[in-house]
Short mmCIF file of C-alpha atoms in Angstrom, two decimals:
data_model
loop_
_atom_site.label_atom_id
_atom_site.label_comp_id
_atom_site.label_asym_id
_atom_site.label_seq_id
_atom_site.Cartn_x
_atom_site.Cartn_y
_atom_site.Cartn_z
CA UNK A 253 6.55 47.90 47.93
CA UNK A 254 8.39 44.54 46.91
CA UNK A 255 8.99 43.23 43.63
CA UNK A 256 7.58 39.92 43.10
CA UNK A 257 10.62 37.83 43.24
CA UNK A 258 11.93 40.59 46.47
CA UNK A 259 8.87 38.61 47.70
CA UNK A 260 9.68 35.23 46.62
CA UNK A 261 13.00 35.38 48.05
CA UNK A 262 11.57 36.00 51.39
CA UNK A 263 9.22 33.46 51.20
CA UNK A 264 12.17 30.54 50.20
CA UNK A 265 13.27 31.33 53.69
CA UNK A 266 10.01 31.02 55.35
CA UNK A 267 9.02 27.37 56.99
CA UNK A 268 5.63 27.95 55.89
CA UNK A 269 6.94 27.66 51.88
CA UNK A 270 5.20 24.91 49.74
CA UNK A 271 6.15 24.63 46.01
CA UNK A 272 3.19 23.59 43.69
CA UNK A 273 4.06 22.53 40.21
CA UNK A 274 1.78 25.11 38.27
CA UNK A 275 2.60 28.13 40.28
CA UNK A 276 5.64 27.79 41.75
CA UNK A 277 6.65 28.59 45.34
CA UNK A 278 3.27 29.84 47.24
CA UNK A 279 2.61 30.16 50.57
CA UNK A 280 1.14 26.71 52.77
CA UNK A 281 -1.63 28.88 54.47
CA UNK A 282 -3.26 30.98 51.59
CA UNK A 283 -1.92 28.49 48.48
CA UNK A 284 -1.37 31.39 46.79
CA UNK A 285 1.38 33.07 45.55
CA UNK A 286 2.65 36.21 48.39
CA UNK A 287 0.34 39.50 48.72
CA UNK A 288 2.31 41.01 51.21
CA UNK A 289 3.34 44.01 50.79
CA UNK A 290 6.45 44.85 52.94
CA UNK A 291 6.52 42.38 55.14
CA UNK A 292 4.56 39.42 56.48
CA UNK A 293 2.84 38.79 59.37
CA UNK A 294 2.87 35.01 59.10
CA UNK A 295 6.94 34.84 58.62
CA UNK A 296 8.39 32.10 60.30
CA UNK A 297 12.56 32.04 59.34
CA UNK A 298 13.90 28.95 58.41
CA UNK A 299 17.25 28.53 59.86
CA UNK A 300 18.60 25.48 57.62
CA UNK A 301 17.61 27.77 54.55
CA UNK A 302 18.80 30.77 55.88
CA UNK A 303 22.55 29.10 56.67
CA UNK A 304 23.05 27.96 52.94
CA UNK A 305 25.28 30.12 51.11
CA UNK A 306 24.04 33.34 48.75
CA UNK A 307 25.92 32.23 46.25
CA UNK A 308 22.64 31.94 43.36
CA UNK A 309 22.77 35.49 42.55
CA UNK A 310 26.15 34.04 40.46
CA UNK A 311 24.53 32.85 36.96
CA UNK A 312 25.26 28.97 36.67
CA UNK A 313 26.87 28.35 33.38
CA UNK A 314 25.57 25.36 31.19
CA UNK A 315 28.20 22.88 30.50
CA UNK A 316 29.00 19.44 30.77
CA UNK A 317 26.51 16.34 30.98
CA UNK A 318 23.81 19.16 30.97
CA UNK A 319 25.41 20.47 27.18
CA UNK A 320 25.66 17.03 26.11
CA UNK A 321 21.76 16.40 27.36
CA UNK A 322 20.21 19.57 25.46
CA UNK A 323 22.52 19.25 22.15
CA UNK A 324 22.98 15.29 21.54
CA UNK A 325 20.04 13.28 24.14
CA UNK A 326 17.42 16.23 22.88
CA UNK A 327 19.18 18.49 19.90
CA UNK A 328 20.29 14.83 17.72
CA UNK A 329 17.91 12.85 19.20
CA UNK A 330 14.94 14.76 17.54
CA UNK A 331 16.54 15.40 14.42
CA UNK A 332 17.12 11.44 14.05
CA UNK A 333 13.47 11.11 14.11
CA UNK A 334 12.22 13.66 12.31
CA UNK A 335 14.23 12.73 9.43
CA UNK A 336 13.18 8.87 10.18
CA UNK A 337 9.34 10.92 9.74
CA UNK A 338 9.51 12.17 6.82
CA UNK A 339 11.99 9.11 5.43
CA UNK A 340 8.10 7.11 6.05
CA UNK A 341 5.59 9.89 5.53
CA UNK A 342 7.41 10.99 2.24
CA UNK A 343 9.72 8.68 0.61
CA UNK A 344 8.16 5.48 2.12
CA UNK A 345 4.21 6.69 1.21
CA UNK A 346 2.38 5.82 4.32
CA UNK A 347 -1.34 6.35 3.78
CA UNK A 348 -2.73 10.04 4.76
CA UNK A 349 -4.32 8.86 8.10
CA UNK A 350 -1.23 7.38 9.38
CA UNK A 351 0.91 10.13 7.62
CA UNK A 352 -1.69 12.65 9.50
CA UNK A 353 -1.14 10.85 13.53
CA UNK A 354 2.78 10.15 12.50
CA UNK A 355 3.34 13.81 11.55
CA UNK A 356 0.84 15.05 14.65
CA UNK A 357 3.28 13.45 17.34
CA UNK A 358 6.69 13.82 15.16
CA UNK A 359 5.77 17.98 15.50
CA UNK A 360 4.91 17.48 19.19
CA UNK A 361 7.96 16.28 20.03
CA UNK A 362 10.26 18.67 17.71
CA UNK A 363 8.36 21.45 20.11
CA UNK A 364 8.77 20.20 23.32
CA UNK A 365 12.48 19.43 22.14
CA UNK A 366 13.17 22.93 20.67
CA UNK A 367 11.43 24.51 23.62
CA UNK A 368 13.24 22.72 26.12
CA UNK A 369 16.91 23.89 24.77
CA UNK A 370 15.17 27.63 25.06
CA UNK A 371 14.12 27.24 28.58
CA UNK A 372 17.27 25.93 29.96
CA UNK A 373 19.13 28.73 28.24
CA UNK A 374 17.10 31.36 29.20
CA UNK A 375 16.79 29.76 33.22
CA UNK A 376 12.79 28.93 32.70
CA UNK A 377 10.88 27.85 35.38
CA UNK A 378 9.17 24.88 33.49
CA UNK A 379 12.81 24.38 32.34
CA UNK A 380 12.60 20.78 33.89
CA UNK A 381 9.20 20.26 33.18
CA UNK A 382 9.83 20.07 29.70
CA UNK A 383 12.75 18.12 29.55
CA UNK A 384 10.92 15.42 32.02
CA UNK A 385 8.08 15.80 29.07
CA UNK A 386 10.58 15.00 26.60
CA UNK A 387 12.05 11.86 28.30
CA UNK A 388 8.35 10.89 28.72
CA UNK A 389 7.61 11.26 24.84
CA UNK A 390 10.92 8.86 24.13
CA UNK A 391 9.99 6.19 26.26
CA UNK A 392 6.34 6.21 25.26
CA UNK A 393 7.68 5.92 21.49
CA UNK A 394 9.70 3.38 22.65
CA UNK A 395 6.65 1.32 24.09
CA UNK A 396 4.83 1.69 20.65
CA UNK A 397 7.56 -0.19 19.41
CA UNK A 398 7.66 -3.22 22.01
CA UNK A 399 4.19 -3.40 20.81
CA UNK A 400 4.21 -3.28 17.22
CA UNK A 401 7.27 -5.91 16.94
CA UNK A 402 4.99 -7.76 19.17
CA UNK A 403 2.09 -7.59 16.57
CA UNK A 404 4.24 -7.50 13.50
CA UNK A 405 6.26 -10.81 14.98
CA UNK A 406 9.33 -8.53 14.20
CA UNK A 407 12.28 -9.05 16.31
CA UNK A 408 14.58 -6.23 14.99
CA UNK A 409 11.96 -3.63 16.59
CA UNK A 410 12.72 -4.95 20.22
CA UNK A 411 16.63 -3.52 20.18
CA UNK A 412 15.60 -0.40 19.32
CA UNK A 413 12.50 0.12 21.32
CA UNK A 414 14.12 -1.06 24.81
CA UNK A 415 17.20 1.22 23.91
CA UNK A 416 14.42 4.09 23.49
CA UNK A 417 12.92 3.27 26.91
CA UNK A 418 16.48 2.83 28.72
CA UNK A 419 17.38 6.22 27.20
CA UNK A 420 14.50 7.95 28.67
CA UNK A 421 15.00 6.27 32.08
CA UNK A 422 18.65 7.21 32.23
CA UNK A 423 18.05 10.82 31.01
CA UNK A 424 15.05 10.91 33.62
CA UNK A 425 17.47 9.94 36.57
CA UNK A 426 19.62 12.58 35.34
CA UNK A 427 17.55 15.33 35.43
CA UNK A 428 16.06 14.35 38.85
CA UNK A 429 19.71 13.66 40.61
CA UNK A 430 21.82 16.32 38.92
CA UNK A 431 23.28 19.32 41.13
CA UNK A 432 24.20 21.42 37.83
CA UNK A 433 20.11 21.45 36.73
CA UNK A 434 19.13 21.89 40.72
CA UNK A 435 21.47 24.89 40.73
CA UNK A 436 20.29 26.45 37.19
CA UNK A 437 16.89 25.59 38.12
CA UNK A 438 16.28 25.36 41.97
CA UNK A 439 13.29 22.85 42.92
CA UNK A 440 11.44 25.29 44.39
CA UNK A 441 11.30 27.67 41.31
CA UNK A 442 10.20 25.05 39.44
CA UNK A 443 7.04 25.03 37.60
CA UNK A 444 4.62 22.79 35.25
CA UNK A 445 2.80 25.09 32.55
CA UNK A 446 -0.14 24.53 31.14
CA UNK A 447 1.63 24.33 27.35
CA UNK A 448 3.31 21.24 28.30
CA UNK A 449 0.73 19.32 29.39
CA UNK A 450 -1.59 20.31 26.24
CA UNK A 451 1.50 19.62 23.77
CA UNK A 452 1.95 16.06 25.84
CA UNK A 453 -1.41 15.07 25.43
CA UNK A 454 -1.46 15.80 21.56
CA UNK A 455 1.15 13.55 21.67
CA UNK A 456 -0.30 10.76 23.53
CA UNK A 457 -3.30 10.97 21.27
CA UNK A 458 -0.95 10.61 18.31
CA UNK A 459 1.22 7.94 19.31
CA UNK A 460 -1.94 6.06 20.59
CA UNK A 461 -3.90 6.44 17.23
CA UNK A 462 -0.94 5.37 15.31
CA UNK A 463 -0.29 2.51 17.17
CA UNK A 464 -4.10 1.19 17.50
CA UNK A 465 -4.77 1.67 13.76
CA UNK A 466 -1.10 -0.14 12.69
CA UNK A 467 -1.77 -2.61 15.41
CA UNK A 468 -5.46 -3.01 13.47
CA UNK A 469 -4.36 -3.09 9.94
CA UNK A 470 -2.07 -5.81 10.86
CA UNK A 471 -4.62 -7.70 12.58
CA UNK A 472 -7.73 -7.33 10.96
CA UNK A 473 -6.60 -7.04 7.17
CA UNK A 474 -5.41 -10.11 4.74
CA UNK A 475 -3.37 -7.46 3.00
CA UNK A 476 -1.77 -5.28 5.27
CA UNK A 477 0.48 -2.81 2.82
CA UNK A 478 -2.92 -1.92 1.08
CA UNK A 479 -3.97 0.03 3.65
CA UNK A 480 -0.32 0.89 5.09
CA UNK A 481 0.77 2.75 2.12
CA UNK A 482 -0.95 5.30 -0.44
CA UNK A 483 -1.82 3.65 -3.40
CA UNK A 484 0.43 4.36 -5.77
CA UNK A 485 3.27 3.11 -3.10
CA UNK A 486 1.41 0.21 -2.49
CA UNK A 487 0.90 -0.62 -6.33
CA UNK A 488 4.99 0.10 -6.69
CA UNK A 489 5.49 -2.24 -3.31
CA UNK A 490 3.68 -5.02 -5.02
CA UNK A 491 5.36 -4.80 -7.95
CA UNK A 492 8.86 -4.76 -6.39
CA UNK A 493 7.53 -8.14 -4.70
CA UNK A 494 6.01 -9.54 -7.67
CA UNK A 495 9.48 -8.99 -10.16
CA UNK A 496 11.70 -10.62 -7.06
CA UNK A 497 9.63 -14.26 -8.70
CA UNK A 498 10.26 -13.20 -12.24
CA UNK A 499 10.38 -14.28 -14.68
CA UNK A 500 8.18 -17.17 -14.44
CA UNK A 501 6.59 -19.75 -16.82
CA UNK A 502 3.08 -19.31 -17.75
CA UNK A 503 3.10 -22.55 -19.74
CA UNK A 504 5.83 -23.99 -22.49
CA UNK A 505 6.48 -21.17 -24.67
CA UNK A 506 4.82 -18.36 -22.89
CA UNK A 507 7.36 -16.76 -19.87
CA UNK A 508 5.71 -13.79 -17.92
CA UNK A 509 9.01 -11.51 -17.87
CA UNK A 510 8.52 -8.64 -15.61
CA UNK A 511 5.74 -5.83 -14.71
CA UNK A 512 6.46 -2.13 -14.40
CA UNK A 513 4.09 0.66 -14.01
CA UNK A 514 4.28 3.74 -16.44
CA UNK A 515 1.78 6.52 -14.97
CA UNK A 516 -1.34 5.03 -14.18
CA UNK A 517 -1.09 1.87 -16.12
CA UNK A 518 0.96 -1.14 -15.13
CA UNK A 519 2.38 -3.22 -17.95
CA UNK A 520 2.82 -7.17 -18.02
CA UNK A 521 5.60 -8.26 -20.35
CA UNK A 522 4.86 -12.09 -21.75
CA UNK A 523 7.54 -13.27 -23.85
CA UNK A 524 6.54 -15.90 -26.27
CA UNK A 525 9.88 -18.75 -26.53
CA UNK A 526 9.51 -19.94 -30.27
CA UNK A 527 6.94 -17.38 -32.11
CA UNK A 528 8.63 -14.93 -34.63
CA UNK A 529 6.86 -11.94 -35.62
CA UNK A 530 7.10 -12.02 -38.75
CA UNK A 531 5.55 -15.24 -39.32
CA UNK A 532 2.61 -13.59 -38.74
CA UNK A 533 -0.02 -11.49 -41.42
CA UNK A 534 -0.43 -8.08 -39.10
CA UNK A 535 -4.10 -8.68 -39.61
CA UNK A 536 -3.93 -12.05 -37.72
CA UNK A 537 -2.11 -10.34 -35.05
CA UNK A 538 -4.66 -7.59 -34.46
CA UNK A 539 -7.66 -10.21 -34.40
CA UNK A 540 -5.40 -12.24 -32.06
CA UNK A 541 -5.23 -8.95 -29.65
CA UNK A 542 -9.33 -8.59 -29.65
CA UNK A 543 -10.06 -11.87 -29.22
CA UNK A 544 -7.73 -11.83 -26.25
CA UNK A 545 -8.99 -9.04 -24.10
CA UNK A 546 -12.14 -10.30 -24.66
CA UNK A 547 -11.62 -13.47 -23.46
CA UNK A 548 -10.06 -11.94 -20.43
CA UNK A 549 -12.91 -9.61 -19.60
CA UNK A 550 -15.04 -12.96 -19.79
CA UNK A 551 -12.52 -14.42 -17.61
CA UNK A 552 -13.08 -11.47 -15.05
CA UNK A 553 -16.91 -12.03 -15.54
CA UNK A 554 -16.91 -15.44 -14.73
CA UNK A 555 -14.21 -16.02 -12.14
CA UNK A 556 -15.79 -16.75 -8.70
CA UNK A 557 -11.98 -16.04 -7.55
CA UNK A 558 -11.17 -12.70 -5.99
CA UNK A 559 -9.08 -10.98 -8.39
CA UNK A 560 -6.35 -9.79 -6.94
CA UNK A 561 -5.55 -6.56 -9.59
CA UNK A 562 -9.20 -5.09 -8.32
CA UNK A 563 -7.65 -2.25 -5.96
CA UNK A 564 -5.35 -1.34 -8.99
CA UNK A 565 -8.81 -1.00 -11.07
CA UNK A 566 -10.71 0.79 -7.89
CA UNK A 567 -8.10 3.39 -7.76
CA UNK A 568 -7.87 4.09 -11.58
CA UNK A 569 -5.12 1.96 -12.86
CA UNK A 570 -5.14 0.76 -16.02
CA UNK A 571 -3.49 -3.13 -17.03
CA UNK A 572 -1.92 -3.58 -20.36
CA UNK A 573 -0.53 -6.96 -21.22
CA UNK A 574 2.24 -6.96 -23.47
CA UNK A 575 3.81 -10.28 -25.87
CA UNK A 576 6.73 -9.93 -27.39
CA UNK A 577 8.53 -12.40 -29.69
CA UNK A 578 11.18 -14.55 -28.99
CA UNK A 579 13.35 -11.85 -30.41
CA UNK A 580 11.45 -9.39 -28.10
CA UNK A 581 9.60 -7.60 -30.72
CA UNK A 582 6.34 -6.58 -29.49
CA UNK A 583 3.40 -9.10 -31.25
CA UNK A 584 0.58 -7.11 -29.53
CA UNK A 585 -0.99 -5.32 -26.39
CA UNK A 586 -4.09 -5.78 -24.50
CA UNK A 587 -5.26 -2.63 -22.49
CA UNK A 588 -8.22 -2.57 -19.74
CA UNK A 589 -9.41 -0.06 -18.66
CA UNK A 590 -10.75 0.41 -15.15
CA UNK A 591 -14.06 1.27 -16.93
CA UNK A 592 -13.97 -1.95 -18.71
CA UNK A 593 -13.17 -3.87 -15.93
CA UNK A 594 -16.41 -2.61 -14.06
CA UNK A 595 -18.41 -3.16 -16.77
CA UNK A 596 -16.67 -7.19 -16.66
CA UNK A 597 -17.87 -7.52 -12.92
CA UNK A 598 -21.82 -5.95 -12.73
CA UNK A 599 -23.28 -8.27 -15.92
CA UNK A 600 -22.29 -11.41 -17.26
CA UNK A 601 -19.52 -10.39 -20.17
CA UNK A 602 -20.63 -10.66 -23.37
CA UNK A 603 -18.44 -10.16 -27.02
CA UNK A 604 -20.62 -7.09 -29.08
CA UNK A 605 -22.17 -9.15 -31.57
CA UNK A 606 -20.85 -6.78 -34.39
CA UNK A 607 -17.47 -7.85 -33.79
CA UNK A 608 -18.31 -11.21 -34.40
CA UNK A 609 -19.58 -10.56 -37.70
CA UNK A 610 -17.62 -8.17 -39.09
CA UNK A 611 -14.61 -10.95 -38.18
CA UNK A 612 -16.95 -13.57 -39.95
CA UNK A 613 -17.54 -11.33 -42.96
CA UNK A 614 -13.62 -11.30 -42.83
CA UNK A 615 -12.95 -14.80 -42.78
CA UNK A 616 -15.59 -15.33 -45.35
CA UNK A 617 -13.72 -13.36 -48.67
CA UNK A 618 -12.78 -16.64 -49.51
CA UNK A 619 -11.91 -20.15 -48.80
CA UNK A 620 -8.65 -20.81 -47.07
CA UNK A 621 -7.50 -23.89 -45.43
CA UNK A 622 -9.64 -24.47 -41.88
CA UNK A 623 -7.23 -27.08 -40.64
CA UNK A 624 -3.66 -26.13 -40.16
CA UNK A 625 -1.24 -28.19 -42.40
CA UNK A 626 -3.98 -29.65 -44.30
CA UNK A 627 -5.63 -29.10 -47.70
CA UNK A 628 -8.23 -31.94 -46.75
CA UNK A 629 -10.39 -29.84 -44.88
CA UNK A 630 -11.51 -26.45 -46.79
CA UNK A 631 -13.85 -23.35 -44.91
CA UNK A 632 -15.96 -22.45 -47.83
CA UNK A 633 -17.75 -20.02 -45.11
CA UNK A 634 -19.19 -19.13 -42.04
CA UNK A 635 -23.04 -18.83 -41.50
CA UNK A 636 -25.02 -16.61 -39.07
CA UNK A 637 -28.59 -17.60 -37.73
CA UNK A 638 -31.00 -14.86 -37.34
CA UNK A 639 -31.38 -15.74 -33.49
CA UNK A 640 -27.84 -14.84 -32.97
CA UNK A 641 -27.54 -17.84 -30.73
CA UNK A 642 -25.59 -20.10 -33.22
CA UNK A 643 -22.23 -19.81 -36.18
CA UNK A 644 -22.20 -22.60 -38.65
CA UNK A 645 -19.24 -23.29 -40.62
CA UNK A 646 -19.40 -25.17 -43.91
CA UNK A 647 -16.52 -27.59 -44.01
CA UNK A 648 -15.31 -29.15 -47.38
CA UNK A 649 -13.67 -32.11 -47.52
CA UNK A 650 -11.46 -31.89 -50.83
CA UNK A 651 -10.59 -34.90 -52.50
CA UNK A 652 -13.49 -37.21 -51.26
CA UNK A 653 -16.61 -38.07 -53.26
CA UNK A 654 -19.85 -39.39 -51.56
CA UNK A 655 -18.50 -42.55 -51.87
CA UNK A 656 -15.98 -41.96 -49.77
CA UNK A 657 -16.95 -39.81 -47.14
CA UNK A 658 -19.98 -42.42 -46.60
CA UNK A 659 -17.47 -44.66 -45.52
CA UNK A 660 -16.11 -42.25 -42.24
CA UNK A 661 -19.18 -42.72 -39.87
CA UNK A 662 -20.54 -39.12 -38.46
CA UNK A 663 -19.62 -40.09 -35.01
CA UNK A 664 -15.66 -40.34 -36.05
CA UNK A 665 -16.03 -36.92 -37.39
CA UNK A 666 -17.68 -35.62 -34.02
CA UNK A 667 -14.35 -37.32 -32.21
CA UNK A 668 -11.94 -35.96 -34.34
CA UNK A 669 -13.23 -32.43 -33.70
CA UNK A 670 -13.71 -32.29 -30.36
CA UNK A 671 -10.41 -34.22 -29.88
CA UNK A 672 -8.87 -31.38 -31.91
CA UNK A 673 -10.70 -28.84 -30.64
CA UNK A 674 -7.51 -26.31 -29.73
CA UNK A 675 -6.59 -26.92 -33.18
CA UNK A 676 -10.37 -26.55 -34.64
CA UNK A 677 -10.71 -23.34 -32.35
CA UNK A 678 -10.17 -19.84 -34.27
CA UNK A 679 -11.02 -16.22 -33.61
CA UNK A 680 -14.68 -16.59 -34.53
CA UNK A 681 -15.39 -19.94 -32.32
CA UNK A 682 -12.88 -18.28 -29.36
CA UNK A 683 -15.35 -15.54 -29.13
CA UNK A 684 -18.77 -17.49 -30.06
CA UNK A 685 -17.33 -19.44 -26.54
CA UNK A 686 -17.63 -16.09 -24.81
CA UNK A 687 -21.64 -15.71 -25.78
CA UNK A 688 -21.86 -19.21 -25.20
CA UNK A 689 -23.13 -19.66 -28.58
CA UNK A 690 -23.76 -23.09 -30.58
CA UNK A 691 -20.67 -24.12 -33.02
CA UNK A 692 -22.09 -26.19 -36.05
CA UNK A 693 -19.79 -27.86 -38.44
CA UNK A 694 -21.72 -28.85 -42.02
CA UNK A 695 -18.88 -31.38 -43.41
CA UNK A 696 -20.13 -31.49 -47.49
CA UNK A 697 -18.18 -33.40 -50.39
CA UNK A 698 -15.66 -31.74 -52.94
CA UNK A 699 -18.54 -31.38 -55.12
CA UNK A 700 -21.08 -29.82 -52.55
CA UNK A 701 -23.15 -32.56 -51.12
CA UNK A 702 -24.10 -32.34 -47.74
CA UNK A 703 -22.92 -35.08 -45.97
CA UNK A 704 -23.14 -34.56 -41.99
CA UNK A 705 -23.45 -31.85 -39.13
CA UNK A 706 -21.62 -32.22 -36.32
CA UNK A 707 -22.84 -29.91 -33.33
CA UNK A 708 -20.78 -28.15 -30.29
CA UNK A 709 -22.34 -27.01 -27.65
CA UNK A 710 -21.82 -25.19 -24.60
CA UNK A 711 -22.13 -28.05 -22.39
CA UNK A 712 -19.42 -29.43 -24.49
CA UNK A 713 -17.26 -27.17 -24.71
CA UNK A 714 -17.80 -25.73 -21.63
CA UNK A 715 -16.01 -29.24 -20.05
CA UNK A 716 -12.85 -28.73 -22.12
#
């Protein structure tokens, strides 16, 4: 009895031969592969096959364009973008679902490209097959880019993509006009397997997925890189982008220097121009801090703006907000914490009242100038009501008897403050602002007599 390819030879001569791309060469009247034994009855010779010389049984050698084909258009050509793959799934920080379709069709390819060296080495039937599949994969990739430069308005991607998709055409021609791969490979031996086609379509459905949902993010989103990259790349993106306008002026004096992130907490750096650290009492420097990240969690509360550090917050980053001197020496830091931040956004923000009074039972050791520069005015201390809906502070004016303050009318006093007001507006009333409490000023003589009370509310201050 015959050997299989005994069989196959005679059947290469027969005119009845018919090659089908999943089994091979089979037979036009059974389309099956041969089940003679010996010999068969439906042999018909074909002369013009019969004439052409035995010279196959000589092993064809690979070499030439075919060498260059396997080792540089398939062997450097996949390495190139694998290493491009994990340059973007790696170093770059794409997001896991675009890492996960990226890396699905970067591995397809590597195996239809390693694969195809083996087969043509070892004279496999779907030798071809694979290498057409391979060709197929580049210029597919290279149609994902014509459309993403397309979506992305991106010029530089059009180069690239039509050399992909001339590539794959010219190594297509190749394989389908070259005598050197007919000879290693003959047409009629030629086959389509099953593992090609199932490695192709993972392929497909990678490259299709990761073009759709980058074609979507692009699209659909207002801030594209939040959903390109993983978080943390996306938070170090940002800041990259945000330092490149740095340093910039808040307002005269303050300067926001640069941001950095350290772990899971990313630091502002405010330089103050003409402040000194130690001009300052420590203790006035540490009431300065609270106030301030109170006034920005109210700020949070109240802004109908979105604000744009909420991802950081979502995803568990921390902001600190550091002010250094003009000499760079840090004055103080304001931390929030993700936890605080929620807290900010579900209720209206509201200052513990505790803190309030302990800074008012501060203030209240005893009397200290209340206007800057000037021993005229004199805070003898600062009154609580029982409602906690109101501070009072009891104003002396040194140096004027009843006499003379009858002489200012009430109304000038009620200008001058609210005139003044950034200069009338301590710790205490910064944060009274924040519960939108009532700010009383009692203005009494240097020997105690009431003389006037002058009274801020929110509606007031509120318009400042």
């Amino acid at each position: 009895m015959k050997t299989k390819e005994e069989k196959l030879e005679i059947c290469s001569t027969c005119t009845k031969r018919k090659f089908n791309p999943e089994k091979g060469l089979i037979c036009s009247l059974t389309n099956e592969e041969p089940i003679f034994d010996d010999e068969c009855p439906a042999f018909e010779a074909d002369s013009d096959q019969l004439q052409k010389p035995k010279d196959n049984n000589t092993p064809q050698s690979i070499s030439g364009w075919l060498t260059f084909f396997l080792w540089v258009g398939i062997g450097l050509g996949v390495i190139v973008s694998t290493k491009t793959a994990f340059n973007e799934i790696i170093i770059e920080g794409i997001n896991w679902y675009l890492a996960s379709a990226y890396a699905t069709y970067i591995i397809a390819l590597d195996i239809i490209a390693v694969y195809t060296i083996i087969a043509f080495y070892r004279r496999k039937s779907n030798a071809v097959a694979l290498a057409i599949t391979y060709t197929a994969m580049i210029a597919l990739d290279g149609i994902s880019s014509l459309i993403l430069g397309t979506v992305f308005e991106d010029n530089s991607m059009f180069r690239p993509a039509l050399r992909q998709i001339s590539w794959g055409i010219i190594w297509f021609t190749y394989i389908q006009k070259s005598e050197d791969i007919n000879n290693l490979i003959p047409i009629l031996s030629r086959t389509w397997k099953s593992f090609e086609k199932i490695v192709l379509a993972i392929y497909i459905i990678g490259l299709s997925f990761y073009t759709a949902t980058l074609a979507y993010i692009f699209i659909k989103t207002d801030d594209p890189l939040r959903y390109l990259f993983t978080t943390e790349k996306y938070v170090e993106t940002n800041i990259e982008d945000m330092n490149m306008e740095l340093p910039r002026v808040i307002y005269d004096g303050l300067t926001l220097e640069h941001i950095r992130k350290e772990n899971m907490n990313i630091i502002f750096t405010y330089q103050y121009s003409y402040l000194v650290k130690t001009d300052f009492d420590p203790g006035y420097l540490d009431n300065e801090a609270m106030v301030n990240k109170h006034e920005q969690l109210f700020d949070v509360s109240t802004n109908p703006e979105p604000d744009p550090f909420a991802h950081y917050y979502a995803t568990g980053y921390s902001t600190t907000c550091e002010y250094v001197d003009s000499l760079s020496e840090v004055l103080y830091t304001i931390t929030i914490t993700p936890e605080e931040y929620k807290a900010a956004t579900e209720a209206p923000y509201q200052c513990p009242i505790e803190t309030i009074k302990e800074l008012i039972n501060e203030t209240n050791k005893e009397p200290h100038n209340f206007f800057a520069n000037s021993r005229l005015f004199i805070l003898d201390k600062i009154l609580w009501n029982n409602n906690d809906t109101e501070v009072s502070y009891r104003i002396r004016l040194a140096d004027l008897s009843a006499e003379e303050m009858a002489a200012i009318p009430p109304a000038k006093l009620s200008e001058f403050i609210t005139s003044n007001w950034n200069d009338f507006c301590d710790h205490i009333m910064r944060l009274a602002i924040i519960n939108q409490m009532v700010i009383q000023f009692g203005f009494f003589t240097a020997s105690g007599d009431e003389y006037t009370t002058v009274r801020i509310t929110p509606e007031i201050y509120n318009a400042y």
